[in-house]
mmCIF file of C-alpha atoms in Angstrom:
data_model
loop_
_atom_site.group_PDB
_atom_site.id
_atom_site.type_symbol
_atom_site.label_atom_id
_atom_site.label_comp_id
_atom_site.label_asym_id
_atom_site.label_seq_id
_atom_site.Cartn_x
_atom_site.Cartn_y
_atom_site.Cartn_z
ATOM 1 C CA MET A 1 5.959 -32.855 18.434
ATOM 2 C CA SER A 2 4.974 -32.380 14.813
ATOM 3 C CA ASN A 3 6.262 -29.613 12.556
ATOM 4 C CA GLU A 4 2.890 -27.896 12.805
ATOM 5 C CA GLU A 5 3.219 -27.657 16.577
ATOM 6 C CA SER A 6 6.875 -26.555 16.593
ATOM 7 C CA PHE A 7 6.524 -23.695 14.126
ATOM 8 C CA ARG A 8 5.246 -20.413 15.521
ATOM 9 C CA GLN A 9 4.306 -17.801 12.963
ATOM 10 C CA ALA A 10 5.466 -14.269 13.720
ATOM 11 C CA TYR A 11 2.475 -12.127 14.560
ATOM 12 C CA TRP A 12 2.056 -8.557 15.671
ATOM 13 C CA PRO A 13 -1.319 -6.901 16.186
ATOM 14 C CA GLU A 14 -0.872 -4.645 13.148
ATOM 15 C CA PRO A 15 -4.053 -2.781 12.220
ATOM 16 C CA ILE A 16 -5.160 -2.573 8.606
ATOM 17 C CA ILE A 17 -3.839 0.460 6.761
ATOM 18 C CA PHE A 18 -7.232 2.206 6.771
ATOM 19 C CA GLU A 19 -7.173 2.221 10.586
ATOM 20 C CA LEU A 20 -3.755 3.909 10.691
ATOM 21 C CA GLY A 21 -4.522 7.009 8.666
ATOM 22 C CA ARG A 22 -5.732 10.335 9.937
ATOM 23 C CA ARG A 23 -7.665 12.842 7.919
ATOM 24 C CA GLY A 24 -5.473 15.452 6.286
ATOM 25 C CA ARG A 25 -2.171 13.566 6.352
ATOM 26 C CA ARG A 26 -0.280 13.672 3.091
ATOM 27 C CA SER A 27 2.818 11.960 1.840
ATOM 28 C CA TYR A 28 3.537 13.961 -1.279
ATOM 29 C CA LEU A 29 1.706 16.789 -2.938
ATOM 30 C CA LEU A 30 2.082 17.277 -6.660
ATOM 31 C CA PRO A 31 3.083 20.753 -7.752
ATOM 32 C CA THR A 32 0.396 22.884 -9.346
ATOM 33 C CA VAL A 33 0.264 22.804 -13.120
ATOM 34 C CA GLU A 34 1.453 25.918 -14.883
ATOM 35 C CA ASP A 35 -1.162 27.969 -16.761
ATOM 36 C CA GLU A 36 0.641 27.523 -20.088
ATOM 37 C CA ILE A 37 0.455 23.739 -19.757
ATOM 38 C CA LYS A 38 -3.213 23.904 -18.743
ATOM 39 C CA ARG A 39 -4.010 25.828 -21.920
ATOM 40 C CA GLU A 40 -2.240 23.320 -24.179
ATOM 41 C CA VAL A 41 -3.397 20.086 -22.552
ATOM 42 C CA LYS A 42 -7.047 19.069 -22.403
ATOM 43 C CA GLY A 43 -8.653 18.746 -19.013
ATOM 44 C CA ILE A 44 -9.786 15.390 -17.672
ATOM 45 C CA SER A 45 -13.419 16.363 -18.187
ATOM 46 C CA ASP A 46 -12.758 16.670 -21.934
ATOM 47 C CA VAL A 47 -11.246 13.185 -22.163
ATOM 48 C CA LEU A 48 -13.141 11.056 -19.633
ATOM 49 C CA PRO A 49 -16.880 10.460 -20.153
ATOM 50 C CA SER A 50 -19.075 11.680 -17.299
ATOM 51 C CA GLU A 51 -20.372 8.171 -16.517
ATOM 52 C CA LEU A 52 -16.792 7.089 -15.738
ATOM 53 C CA ARG A 53 -16.011 10.033 -13.446
ATOM 54 C CA ARG A 54 -16.299 9.678 -9.691
ATOM 55 C CA LYS A 55 -19.088 11.547 -7.967
ATOM 56 C CA GLU A 56 -17.013 11.785 -4.787
ATOM 57 C CA PRO A 57 -13.335 11.156 -4.004
ATOM 58 C CA PRO A 58 -12.292 7.564 -3.199
ATOM 59 C CA HIS A 59 -11.931 6.567 0.449
ATOM 60 C CA LEU A 60 -8.175 6.058 0.669
ATOM 61 C CA PRO A 61 -6.007 5.923 3.790
ATOM 62 C CA GLU A 62 -4.252 9.204 4.505
ATOM 63 C CA LEU A 63 -0.734 8.449 5.728
ATOM 64 C CA THR A 64 2.762 9.765 5.265
ATOM 65 C CA GLU A 65 5.207 7.834 3.090
ATOM 66 C CA ALA A 66 7.166 6.715 6.171
ATOM 67 C CA GLU A 67 4.002 5.333 7.794
ATOM 68 C CA VAL A 68 3.137 3.330 4.671
ATOM 69 C CA VAL A 69 6.649 1.866 4.448
ATOM 70 C CA ARG A 70 6.632 1.046 8.172
ATOM 71 C CA HIS A 71 3.228 -0.668 7.888
ATOM 72 C CA TYR A 72 4.208 -2.902 4.972
ATOM 73 C CA THR A 73 7.598 -3.692 6.539
ATOM 74 C CA VAL A 74 5.834 -5.011 9.644
ATOM 75 C CA LEU A 75 3.503 -7.092 7.464
ATOM 76 C CA SER A 76 6.436 -8.473 5.461
ATOM 77 C CA GLN A 77 8.115 -9.652 8.673
ATOM 78 C CA MET A 78 5.112 -11.875 9.352
ATOM 79 C CA ASN A 79 5.682 -13.773 6.098
ATOM 80 C CA PHE A 80 7.543 -17.055 5.966
ATOM 81 C CA GLY A 81 9.837 -17.057 2.986
ATOM 82 C CA ILE A 82 13.103 -18.200 1.518
ATOM 83 C CA ASP A 83 14.630 -14.749 2.011
ATOM 84 C CA ASN A 84 14.149 -14.571 5.794
ATOM 85 C CA VAL A 85 14.404 -18.092 7.282
ATOM 86 C CA PRO A 86 16.213 -21.358 6.545
ATOM 87 C CA TYR A 87 14.377 -23.073 3.738
ATOM 88 C CA PRO A 88 14.942 -26.768 2.930
ATOM 89 C CA LEU A 89 15.995 -27.147 -0.683
ATOM 90 C CA GLY A 90 16.435 -30.927 -0.812
ATOM 91 C CA SER A 91 15.169 -33.220 -3.528
ATOM 92 C CA CYS A 92 11.493 -34.036 -3.209
ATOM 93 C CA THR A 93 11.335 -36.827 -5.771
#
């Protein structure tokens, strides 16, 4: 049996992150900016040229922070690496 046949990669049917989200879920909402700060700081429309502004919001997955961490933890467990399995560190010369 060769090494290719004896090694079995960890695999879970983890969907891509866009398939996990549901419309309206939020992880963290920024507080509203105070009126005094708004008066002193220029708005984005004053700084960013119109040709660089989005016409519609980007299509991003809507998940909670815990769901994002859980998703990437599952993906990281499918990786083969020196930090999670025995790794031969002998001389290769």
